[in-house]
C-alpha positions in Angstrom: -82.1 -38.2 10.5 -80.1 -35.1 9.5 -80.6 -34.0 5.9 -77.7 -35.2 3.7 -75.8 -32.6 1.7 -76.2 -32.9 -2.0 -73.1 -34.1 -3.9 -71.4 -32.1 -6.5 -71.4 -34.9 -9.0 -71.6 -35.4 -12.8 -75.3 -34.4 -12.9 -77.5 -31.4 -12.1 -77.0 -27.7 -12.6 -73.3 -26.8 -13.3 -72.3 -30.4 -14.0 -70.6 -29.3 -17.2 -68.2 -27.2 -15.2 -67.2 -30.2 -13.0 -66.9 -33.2 -15.2 -63.8 -34.6 -16.8 -65.5 -37.1 -19.1 -68.1 -35.3 -21.2 -71.3 -36.7 -22.6 -71.4 -39.9 -20.5 -74.8 -41.6 -20.0 -75.6 -41.6 -16.3 -76.8 -44.8 -14.7 -78.3 -44.8 -11.2 -77.8 -48.0 -9.1 -80.4 -48.3 -6.3 -79.2 -50.2 -3.2 -82.0 -50.4 -0.6 -80.5 -53.6 0.9 -77.2 -55.4 0.9 -78.9 -58.3 -0.9 -80.0 -56.1 -3.7 -76.6 -54.4 -3.8 -74.8 -57.8 -4.1 -77.1 -58.8 -7.0 -76.4 -55.6 -8.9 -72.7 -56.0 -8.4 -73.1 -59.3 -10.3 -74.6 -57.2 -13.2 -72.5 -54.1 -13.2 -69.4 -55.6 -14.9 -71.3 -55.6 -18.2 -70.4 -51.8 -18.1 -66.7 -52.3 -17.4 -64.3 -50.5 -19.8 -67.0 -48.3 -21.3 -66.0 -44.6 -21.0 -69.4 -43.6 -22.3 -71.1 -44.5 -19.1 -71.0 -43.0 -15.6 -72.4 -45.1 -12.7 -73.8 -43.5 -9.5 -75.1 -45.2 -6.4 -77.9 -44.3 -4.0 -79.6 -45.8 -0.9 -83.4 -45.5 -1.2 -85.2 -44.5 2.0 -88.8 -44.9 3.0 -89.9 -42.3 5.6 -86.2 -41.6 6.4 -85.6 -45.3 7.3 -83.1 -47.8 5.9 -81.5 -51.0 6.8 -78.6 -51.0 9.3 -75.2 -51.3 7.5 -76.4 -50.5 4.0 -74.8 -47.0 3.9 -71.5 -48.5 5.0 -71.8 -51.2 2.4 -72.4 -48.8 -0.4 -69.7 -46.4 0.7 -67.3 -49.4 0.8 -67.9 -50.0 -2.9 -65.8 -46.9 -3.8 -68.5 -45.5 -6.1 -70.0 -42.0 -6.2 -73.0 -42.1 -3.7 -75.7 -39.5 -3.9 -78.3 -38.9 -1.2 -81.8 -40.3 -2.0 -83.3 -36.9 -1.9 -81.0 -35.8 -4.7 -81.3 -39.0 -6.7 -85.1 -38.6 -7.0 -84.8 -35.1 -8.3 -82.7 -36.0 -11.3 -83.5 -37.6 -14.6 -81.2 -40.6 -15.3 -80.4 -42.3 -18.6 -81.0 -45.7 -16.9 -81.8 -46.9 -13.4 -80.8 -50.4 -12.1 -82.9 -52.0 -9.4 -83.1 -55.4 -7.7 -85.8 -54.5 -5.3 -89.3 -52.9 -5.6 -88.4 -50.4 -2.9 -88.4 -46.8 -4.1 -88.8 -47.6 -7.8 -91.9 -45.4 -8.2 -90.0 -42.3 -7.1 -87.0 -42.4 -9.5 -86.9 -40.8 -12.9 -85.3 -42.8 -15.7 -85.6 -46.0 -17.7 -85.7 -48.7 -15.0 -84.2 -52.1 -15.5 -85.6 -54.3 -12.8 -84.1 -57.7 -11.8 -84.7 -60.2 -8.9 -82.3 -60.0 -5.9 -82.6 -63.8 -5.2 -83.4 -67.0 -7.0 -86.4 -66.3 -9.3 -88.5 -63.3 -10.2 -91.7 -64.6 -8.5 -90.3 -65.5 -5.1 -90.9 -68.7 -3.2 -93.0 -67.5 -0.3 -96.8 -67.7 -0.7 -97.3 -64.3 1.1 -95.2 -61.2 1.4 -93.5 -60.5 4.7 -95.0 -57.0 4.5 -98.5 -58.2 4.1 -99.4 -59.3 7.6 -102.3 -61.7 7.9 -103.3 -61.7 4.2 -105.2 -64.4 2.4 -104.2 -63.7 -1.2 -101.0 -65.1 -2.4 -98.4 -62.7 -3.7 -95.5 -63.0 -6.2 -92.7 -60.7 -7.3 -94.5 -59.9 -10.5 -97.8 -58.8 -9.3 -99.4 -55.7 -10.8 -99.3 -53.9 -7.4 -95.5 -54.1 -7.4 -94.9 -53.3 -11.1 -97.3 -50.4 -11.6 -98.0 -47.1 -9.8 -101.2 -45.2 -10.3 -101.7 -47.0 -13.6 -98.1 -46.4 -14.8 -95.9 -49.4 -15.6 -92.7 -48.8 -13.6 -90.0 -50.9 -15.3 -88.8 -50.1 -18.9 -87.2 -53.6 -18.9 -88.1 -56.5 -16.6 -85.8 -59.4 -16.2 -87.5 -62.8 -15.9 -85.1 -65.7 -15.3 -87.1 -68.6 -16.6 -89.8 -69.5 -19.2 -92.2 -70.7 -16.5 -92.0 -67.3 -14.7 -92.9 -65.6 -18.0 -96.1 -67.6 -17.9 -96.9 -66.4 -14.4 -96.1 -62.8 -15.4 -98.8 -63.0 -18.2 -101.4 -63.9 -15.5 -100.3 -61.5 -12.8 -99.3 -58.4 -14.7 -100.0 -58.8 -18.5 -99.1 -55.2 -19.2 -95.5 -55.9 -18.2 -95.0 -58.7 -20.7 -94.1 -56.2 -23.5 -91.1 -54.9 -21.5 -90.0 -58.3 -20.1 -87.1 -60.5 -21.4 -85.9 -63.9 -20.7 -82.8 -63.0 -18.7 -81.3 -66.0 -17.0 -79.6 -65.4 -13.7 -76.4 -63.3 -13.4 -75.6 -64.7 -10.0 -75.9 -68.3 -11.0 -73.7 -67.7 -14.1 -71.0 -66.0 -11.9 -71.1 -69.1 -9.6 -70.6 -71.4 -12.5 -67.7 -69.2 -13.8 -66.1 -69.5 -10.4 -66.0 -73.3 -10.3 -62.6 -73.4 -12.0 -61.3 -71.2 -9.1 -62.6 -73.5 -6.4 -59.1 -74.3 -5.1 -58.3 -70.6 -4.7 -61.5 -70.1 -2.7 -60.8 -73.1 -0.5 -57.3 -71.9 0.2 -58.7 -68.5 1.2 -61.0 -70.3 3.7 -58.1 -72.2 5.1 -59.3 -75.6 3.7 -56.3 -77.8 3.1 -55.9 -80.6 0.6 -57.8 -83.6 1.7 -60.1 -81.7 4.0 -63.9 -81.2 3.5 -65.8 -78.0 3.8 -69.4 -78.1 5.1 -71.2 -74.8 4.6 -74.2 -73.9 6.7 -76.6 -71.5 4.9 -79.5 -69.6 6.4 -82.0 -67.1 5.0 -83.7 -64.8 7.4 -87.1 -65.0 9.2 -88.2 -67.2 12.1 -88.7 -70.1 9.7 -85.0 -70.0 8.6 -82.3 -72.4 9.8 -80.7 -69.7 12.0 -84.2 -68.9 13.4 -85.1 -72.5 14.3 -81.7 -74.2 14.8 -79.2 -71.7 16.2 -77.2 -74.5 18.0 -76.8 -76.5 14.8 -73.2 -75.1 14.4 -72.1 -76.4 17.8 -73.5 -79.9 17.0 -71.8 -80.1 13.6 -68.5 -78.9 15.0 -68.7 -81.5 17.8 -69.8 -84.4 15.6 -67.3 -83.6 12.8 -64.3 -83.0 15.1 -61.3 -85.0 14.1 -62.7 -85.9 10.7 -60.7 -83.4 8.6 -63.8 -81.2 8.1 -64.2 -77.5 8.4 -67.5 -75.8 9.0 -68.4 -72.3 7.6 -71.6 -70.3 7.7 -73.3 -67.8 5.4 -76.1 -65.8 7.0 -78.6 -63.7 5.0 -77.6 -60.0 5.1 -80.9 -59.1 6.7 -80.0 -61.2 9.8 -76.9 -59.0 10.2 -78.9 -55.8 9.4 -81.8 -56.4 11.9 -79.8 -57.8 14.8 -76.4 -56.1 14.3 -72.9 -57.5 13.7 -72.0 -57.4 17.4 -75.0 -59.5 18.3 -74.4 -62.1 15.6 -70.8 -62.5 16.6 -71.9 -62.7 20.2 -74.4 -65.4 19.5 -71.8 -67.4 17.4 -68.9 -66.8 19.8 -68.9 -70.3 21.2 -69.1 -71.9 17.7 -66.3 -69.6 16.4 -64.1 -70.7 19.4 -64.8 -74.2 18.2 -63.6 -73.5 14.7 -66.7 -72.1 12.9 -65.7 -69.8 9.9 -68.1 -66.9 9.6 -68.4 -65.4 6.1 -69.4 -61.7 6.3 -72.5 -60.5 4.5 -70.9 -58.0 2.2 -68.5 -60.5 0.4 -67.7 -64.1 0.1 -71.0 -66.2 0.1 -70.7 -67.1 -3.6 -67.1 -68.2 -3.3 -67.8 -70.1 -0.1 -70.7 -71.9 -1.9 -68.4 -72.9 -4.8 -65.7 -74.0 -2.3 -68.1 -76.2 -0.3 -68.2 -80.0 -0.5 -71.6 -80.2 1.3 -74.2 -77.5 2.2 -76.7 -77.7 5.1 -79.4 -75.1 4.5 -83.0 -74.1 4.3 -85.3 -72.6 1.7 -83.1 -69.6 1.0 -81.4 -68.7 -2.3 -77.9 -69.8 -1.3 -79.1 -73.4 -0.7 -80.9 -73.4 -4.0 -77.8 -72.1 -5.9 -75.7 -74.8 -4.2 -78.1 -77.5 -5.4 -78.1 -76.0 -8.9 -74.3 -76.4 -8.8 -74.7 -80.1 -8.0 -73.4 -79.9 -4.5 -74.2 -82.4 -1.8 -77.1 -80.5 -0.2 -79.5 -81.3 2.7 -82.0 -79.2 4.6 -81.9 -78.7 8.4 -85.4 -77.1 8.4 -88.3 -76.4 6.1 -91.3 -74.0 6.4 -94.1 -76.3 5.6 -97.1 -74.6 4.0 -95.3 -71.2 3.6 -94.0 -71.7 0.0 -95.5 -71.9 -3.4 -95.5 -75.5 -4.9 -94.1 -74.3 -8.2 -91.3 -72.1 -6.7 -87.5 -72.7 -6.9 -87.6 -73.5 -3.2 -90.2 -76.3 -3.8 -87.9 -77.7 -6.5 -85.1 -77.6 -4.0 -87.2 -79.6 -1.5 -88.0 -82.3 -4.1 -84.3 -82.6 -5.0 -82.6 -82.8 -1.6 -83.2 -84.7 1.7 -84.3 -83.2 5.1 -82.1 -83.9 8.0 -83.4 -85.7 11.0 -82.2 -83.6 13.9 -82.8 -86.4 16.4 -80.1 -88.6 14.7 -76.4 -88.3 14.1 -75.7 -85.4 11.7 -72.3 -86.9 10.9 -73.8 -90.2 9.7 -76.5 -88.4 7.7 -74.1 -86.1 6.0 -71.9 -89.0 5.0 -74.8 -90.4 2.9 -76.0 -87.2 1.3 -75.6 -87.6 -2.5 -74.8 -84.9 -5.0 -77.9 -83.2 -6.3 -79.1 -84.0 -9.8 -78.5 -80.4 -10.7 -80.7 -80.3 -13.8 -83.8 -80.7 -11.7 -83.0 -77.4 -9.9 -81.3 -75.4 -12.7 -84.5 -75.2 -14.8 -86.1 -73.2 -11.9 -83.1 -70.9 -11.6 -82.2 -70.0 -15.2 -83.8 -70.4 -18.6 -80.5 -69.6 -20.3 -77.6 -70.9 -18.2 -74.4 -69.1 -19.1 -76.2 -66.4 -21.2 -77.4 -63.9 -18.6 -74.7 -61.2 -18.9 -74.9 -61.0 -22.7 -78.7 -60.7 -22.5 -78.6 -58.1 -19.7 -76.0 -56.0 -21.6 -78.1 -56.0 -24.8 -81.1 -54.7 -23.0 -79.2 -52.2 -20.9 -77.5 -50.6 -23.9 -80.8 -50.4 -25.7 -82.1 -48.4 -22.7 -79.0 -46.2 -22.9 -79.5 -45.7 -26.6 -75.9 -46.8 -27.2 -74.3 -49.5 -29.4 -72.9 -52.3 -27.3 -69.1 -52.4 -26.9 -67.0 -54.4 -29.4 -65.8 -56.8 -26.7 -67.9 -59.7 -25.5 -69.9 -59.4 -22.2 -67.8 -61.1 -19.6 -69.2 -63.1 -16.7 -67.5 -62.0 -13.5 -66.1 -64.6 -11.1 -66.9 -64.3 -7.3 -64.4 -62.5 -5.1 -62.4 -64.7 -2.8 -64.0 -64.9 0.6 -63.0 -63.3 3.9 -63.8 -65.0 7.1 -63.6 -64.4 10.8 
């Protein structure tokens, strides 16, 4: 990969001769994946309207590698993007991260939050670990420290139960942790009152139902195991006044490529499938849905926490921790029998008793943005703005 040119931005030597707003605190936003980027976009509105803060984006790279599509995604945000090589050679007033990738290399007070449901993850073992025997979580000492140095200055823990696990897996991080809630879940809840707008954007008319098919990534996911499920649903629901949409984890798009995904889904799209792109719309589509068919991924869990009618098309038996958010999801929703009529089963799926899932998603429903803002401004050594911390609503979906 060719070396990227450094950016003449509001930091570094000579910055005082370039800037228009003087004295702003500089915040670096690390976007190693689209998933992490989307989560940080749920958080960044806590800085809206504050002229004392300058936000800069970067794409972390490991051995000059990154995920396909991430550079385009970050560029599309319209923010100032600095090359990774420049970002790690500057001292930032605060750094925002929703992934462990690259956090040992940056300089600045790091606020670290999860990029999906829960801080401790649902899988028993890391995808990077290969054939390992020891279970891993998202709050292990190996992830949160580097050569004896604690990496985050502030660590967001969504629930009280996860605080207990942190005490066991990395007790030195307890002092910088805070009960954060979940910014994504709060945005989803805030978007409920705009549900009709989202349904209209998806082309769902009054009296129609919307079934959303949600898949995380990996061979154990819905898309990995049941790629023809879309065609079956479209065929069985034809003529019932039901539209079918799908949300695929961004890593599916990143690993296989947009062209290939659309090629694989071409027949289903011709039959009416609505495909929500990875960079925007999955939250609004989740709010808009009447029923969700999913797997163990975060989108399915959030749908259950909203009290949607949710069922599972597949389940990775033995791969998930019993106390995880995904395990709570499995206890709360039914598993489809793929050898029987999907239409008949969907007709009898009840709304989820949301409280059973919410407690594994957020310890302070509705309070995440206020808590994050308080911590972030403490790191920036600035008083909080006079206006209340707003909870952003999801952007209306685009489909193809």
